[in-house]
Short mmCIF file of C-alpha atoms in Angstrom, two decimals:
data_model
loop_
_atom_site.label_atom_id
_atom_site.label_comp_id
_atom_site.label_asym_id
_atom_site.label_seq_id
_atom_site.Cartn_x
_atom_site.Cartn_y
_atom_site.Cartn_z
CA ALA R 1 104.44 15.30 -25.10
CA GLN R 2 107.26 17.64 -23.03
CA SER R 3 106.00 17.45 -19.24
CA VAL R 4 107.70 17.43 -16.11
CA ALA R 5 106.53 14.80 -12.92
CA GLN R 6 107.43 15.49 -9.82
CA PRO R 7 106.68 11.60 -7.98
CA GLU R 8 106.72 11.86 -4.73
CA ASP R 9 103.16 14.13 -3.09
CA GLN R 10 105.69 14.57 0.29
CA VAL R 11 108.74 14.04 1.59
CA ASN R 12 109.44 13.93 5.01
CA VAL R 13 112.77 13.92 6.40
CA ALA R 14 113.68 15.18 10.25
CA GLU R 15 116.10 18.46 10.51
CA GLY R 16 119.43 18.46 10.14
CA ASN R 17 119.65 15.16 7.71
CA PRO R 18 120.04 15.75 3.96
CA LEU R 19 116.88 16.30 1.63
CA THR R 20 116.28 15.49 -1.99
CA VAL R 21 113.07 15.86 -4.28
CA LYS R 22 112.85 14.27 -7.03
CA CYS R 23 111.87 15.50 -11.01
CA THR R 24 111.76 14.48 -13.79
CA TYR R 25 111.53 15.48 -17.59
CA SER R 26 110.68 14.85 -20.83
CA VAL R 27 111.02 17.75 -23.64
CA SER R 28 112.68 17.84 -27.22
CA GLY R 29 116.18 19.32 -27.25
CA ASN R 30 118.45 20.99 -24.77
CA PRO R 31 115.79 21.41 -21.61
CA TYR R 32 116.12 24.77 -19.23
CA LEU R 33 114.91 23.59 -15.62
CA PHE R 34 113.61 25.19 -13.11
CA TRP R 35 112.78 25.00 -8.93
CA TYR R 36 110.39 26.75 -7.35
CA VAL R 37 109.06 26.91 -3.78
CA GLN R 38 105.79 27.76 -2.04
CA TYR R 39 104.99 28.68 1.04
CA PRO R 40 101.77 28.85 2.91
CA ASN R 41 99.76 31.82 1.05
CA ARG R 42 102.27 33.44 -0.76
CA GLY R 43 103.21 33.20 -4.43
CA LEU R 44 105.75 31.33 -5.57
CA GLN R 45 109.19 32.18 -5.39
CA PHE R 46 112.30 31.01 -7.44
CA LEU R 47 115.15 28.92 -6.40
CA LEU R 48 117.59 28.06 -9.38
CA LYS R 49 117.62 27.43 -12.96
CA TYR R 50 119.74 25.04 -14.97
CA ILE R 51 120.09 26.16 -18.61
CA THR R 52 123.78 25.06 -19.61
CA GLY R 53 126.73 24.93 -17.97
CA ASP R 54 127.61 22.67 -14.82
CA ASN R 55 125.50 19.75 -14.08
CA LEU R 56 125.11 20.98 -9.93
CA VAL R 57 123.79 24.69 -9.88
CA LYS R 58 123.01 26.29 -6.76
CA GLY R 59 120.21 28.64 -6.18
CA SER R 60 118.83 29.99 -2.66
CA TYR R 61 118.58 29.24 0.64
CA GLY R 62 121.15 26.70 0.37
CA PHE R 63 119.39 25.28 -1.97
CA GLU R 64 121.12 22.84 -5.28
CA ALA R 65 119.99 20.91 -7.88
CA GLU R 66 122.02 18.11 -9.96
CA PHE R 67 121.12 17.40 -13.90
CA ASN R 68 121.60 14.54 -15.10
CA LYS R 69 121.13 14.05 -19.26
CA SER R 70 120.90 10.63 -18.94
CA GLN R 71 118.69 10.34 -16.65
CA THR R 72 116.76 13.10 -17.78
CA SER R 73 116.30 14.16 -14.01
CA PHE R 74 116.74 17.44 -12.35
CA HIS R 75 116.59 16.84 -8.54
CA LEU R 76 116.30 19.50 -5.76
CA LYS R 77 119.29 18.67 -2.55
CA LYS R 78 120.21 20.60 0.47
CA PRO R 79 123.03 18.81 2.69
CA SER R 80 121.26 19.80 6.10
CA ALA R 81 116.94 20.50 6.15
CA LEU R 82 115.96 23.36 8.57
CA VAL R 83 111.99 23.37 9.99
CA SER R 84 111.71 26.59 7.74
CA ASP R 85 112.88 24.73 4.48
CA SER R 86 108.72 23.05 5.08
CA ALA R 87 106.97 24.14 2.01
CA LEU R 88 105.58 22.81 -1.37
CA TYR R 89 108.68 23.03 -4.42
CA PHE R 90 107.45 22.52 -8.18
CA CYS R 91 109.88 21.32 -10.66
CA ALA R 92 109.31 23.10 -14.36
CA VAL R 93 110.51 23.01 -17.69
CA ARG R 94 110.53 25.61 -20.19
CA ASP R 95 108.25 24.53 -22.99
CA MET R 96 110.31 24.58 -25.84
CA GLU R 97 107.92 24.12 -28.15
CA SER R 98 106.53 27.26 -27.51
CA SER R 99 107.38 30.58 -28.54
CA ALA R 100 106.09 32.09 -25.67
CA SER R 101 108.57 30.96 -22.99
CA LYS R 102 105.66 28.92 -21.42
CA ILE R 103 106.87 26.54 -18.51
CA ILE R 104 105.61 22.83 -17.77
CA PHE R 105 105.21 23.28 -14.16
CA GLY R 106 105.22 19.53 -12.10
CA SER R 107 102.27 18.74 -9.51
CA GLY R 108 104.30 20.14 -6.58
CA THR R 109 106.55 17.93 -3.55
CA ARG R 110 105.09 19.09 -0.02
CA LEU R 111 108.27 19.28 2.04
CA SER R 112 107.89 18.63 5.64
CA ILE R 113 111.31 18.78 8.02
CA ARG R 114 110.13 17.83 11.93
CA PRO R 115 111.95 18.72 14.58
CA ASN P 1 111.42 47.24 -6.72
CA ALA P 2 107.18 45.86 -7.09
CA GLY P 3 107.85 43.38 -9.28
CA VAL P 4 104.62 42.02 -10.08
CA THR P 5 101.42 43.32 -7.79
CA GLN P 6 97.81 41.57 -7.70
CA THR P 7 94.77 42.89 -6.81
CA PRO P 8 92.75 42.32 -5.18
CA LYS P 9 94.34 39.71 -2.54
CA PHE P 10 90.91 38.50 -1.41
CA ARG P 11 87.57 37.96 -3.09
CA ILE P 12 83.92 36.61 -2.71
CA LEU P 13 81.80 36.23 -5.33
CA LYS P 14 78.42 35.52 -6.11
CA ILE P 15 77.49 32.65 -8.85
CA GLY P 16 77.19 34.80 -11.47
CA GLN P 17 78.57 37.81 -10.96
CA SER P 18 81.66 39.48 -13.01
CA MET P 19 84.96 40.87 -11.81
CA THR P 20 88.64 42.00 -12.91
CA LEU P 21 91.90 40.70 -11.39
CA GLN P 22 94.59 43.12 -11.56
CA CYS P 23 98.07 42.46 -12.74
CA THR P 24 100.91 45.21 -13.22
CA GLN P 25 105.16 44.36 -13.67
CA ASP P 26 107.18 47.14 -13.48
CA MET P 27 110.06 44.74 -14.53
CA ASN P 28 109.03 45.71 -18.69
CA HIS P 29 109.06 42.22 -19.20
CA ASN P 30 107.03 41.18 -22.65
CA TYR P 31 105.74 37.84 -21.28
CA MET P 32 103.13 37.78 -18.72
CA TYR P 33 101.00 35.08 -17.73
CA TRP P 34 97.63 33.80 -15.94
CA TYR P 35 97.32 30.78 -13.33
CA ARG P 36 94.71 29.27 -11.60
CA GLN P 37 96.13 26.57 -8.63
CA ASP P 38 93.37 25.04 -7.23
CA PRO P 39 93.51 22.75 -3.75
CA GLY P 40 96.45 20.25 -3.38
CA MET P 41 96.82 20.91 -7.23
CA GLY P 42 99.43 22.03 -9.03
CA LEU P 43 99.37 25.22 -11.70
CA LYS P 44 97.12 25.20 -15.12
CA LEU P 45 97.87 28.47 -17.77
CA ILE P 46 94.86 30.29 -18.28
CA TYR P 47 96.23 32.69 -20.69
CA TYR P 48 99.04 34.38 -21.89
CA SER P 49 100.61 37.01 -23.76
CA VAL P 50 103.92 37.82 -25.52
CA GLY P 51 103.36 41.63 -26.10
CA ALA P 52 101.47 44.74 -25.88
CA GLY P 53 97.77 43.91 -27.74
CA ILE P 54 99.17 39.90 -28.20
CA THR P 55 97.50 37.42 -25.81
CA ASP P 56 96.31 33.42 -26.27
CA LYS P 57 94.76 30.65 -24.65
CA GLY P 58 95.85 28.57 -22.51
CA GLU P 59 95.47 25.02 -20.64
CA VAL P 60 91.94 26.14 -19.42
CA PRO P 61 90.36 29.69 -21.04
CA ASN P 62 87.08 28.98 -20.28
CA GLY P 63 84.97 31.47 -18.49
CA TYR P 64 88.07 34.10 -19.11
CA ASN P 65 89.23 37.28 -20.98
CA VAL P 66 92.49 38.88 -20.44
CA SER P 67 93.91 42.10 -22.43
CA ARG P 68 97.41 43.72 -23.40
CA SER P 69 97.07 47.19 -23.61
CA THR P 70 100.70 47.94 -22.27
CA THR P 71 103.56 46.30 -21.09
CA GLU P 72 102.73 46.46 -17.82
CA ASP P 73 99.42 45.53 -17.37
CA PHE P 74 97.60 42.28 -17.85
CA PRO P 75 93.80 42.32 -16.34
CA LEU P 76 92.61 39.17 -16.10
CA ARG P 77 88.50 39.22 -16.61
CA LEU P 78 85.71 36.67 -14.81
CA GLU P 79 82.35 37.02 -16.46
CA LEU P 80 79.29 34.98 -14.92
CA ALA P 81 81.30 33.28 -12.09
CA ALA P 82 80.94 30.00 -11.41
CA PRO P 83 81.85 27.70 -8.22
CA SER P 84 83.99 26.26 -10.76
CA GLN P 85 86.45 29.63 -10.60
CA THR P 86 87.31 28.69 -6.75
CA SER P 87 90.81 29.20 -6.90
CA VAL P 88 93.61 31.17 -6.13
CA TYR P 89 95.13 32.83 -9.39
CA PHE P 90 98.95 33.92 -10.03
CA CYS P 91 100.20 36.19 -12.68
CA ALA P 92 103.93 36.33 -13.16
CA SER P 93 105.63 37.37 -15.61
CA SER P 94 109.21 36.78 -17.89
CA PRO P 95 111.89 38.74 -19.44
CA GLY P 96 112.29 35.83 -21.68
CA ASP P 97 113.93 31.95 -20.73
CA LEU P 98 115.23 32.88 -17.39
CA GLY P 99 112.41 32.25 -15.56
CA TYR P 100 109.13 33.72 -13.70
CA THR P 101 108.36 36.38 -11.43
CA PHE P 102 105.18 36.04 -9.65
CA GLY P 103 102.68 37.79 -7.77
CA SER P 104 101.38 36.75 -4.32
CA GLY P 105 98.01 35.81 -5.32
CA THR P 106 94.34 36.82 -5.64
CA ARG P 107 92.15 33.87 -3.74
CA LEU P 108 88.93 33.93 -5.19
CA THR P 109 85.77 32.21 -3.78
CA VAL P 110 82.85 31.99 -5.54
CA VAL P 111 78.98 31.15 -4.17
#
């Protein structure tokens, strides 16, 4: 079965420090991978995606993600965290067994940046 | 561009009542989806559509119905509301494999 896992429910980082939010996946074939962010009382916003090409993908708000095929991981990173980065982050993978472009979402990781 | 528009933003229903959550997109996307997000949880797919006139069930379709008469609109119908349907509902659309655009959500409470 295809799946995506976010092993950490919460990540706490001090402002100015680098942050990493972890994601691993299990799919058949080459994965299409996504990160979304949800601010309080808002819908999900697209951050970045990996379809093919460079393993390091750059996205919105200074975030980037590194695709690692051997470790089946797609960790989200940022060199210097801001308090405004505090939000709920979802990793997602395209359901390759679906013809409807469905996306499978992880359970989410709450990122808390302390001043 | 408006993107994906959901109405209403908030609603309180009594047990047994019915309502329709509206979703409209102006991006000419073929694919549309309805998700629910329970407190502290991830997203669960309720129904989806690959084009006008075509809909299919997701993970948690019981108690809901959808229709897709046009490319733009994908309403979600709740019949006989139950407390278990208290949740935040998100509509999303997609042109294909490039990811989703989400609406801002409808917060529904059933009392």
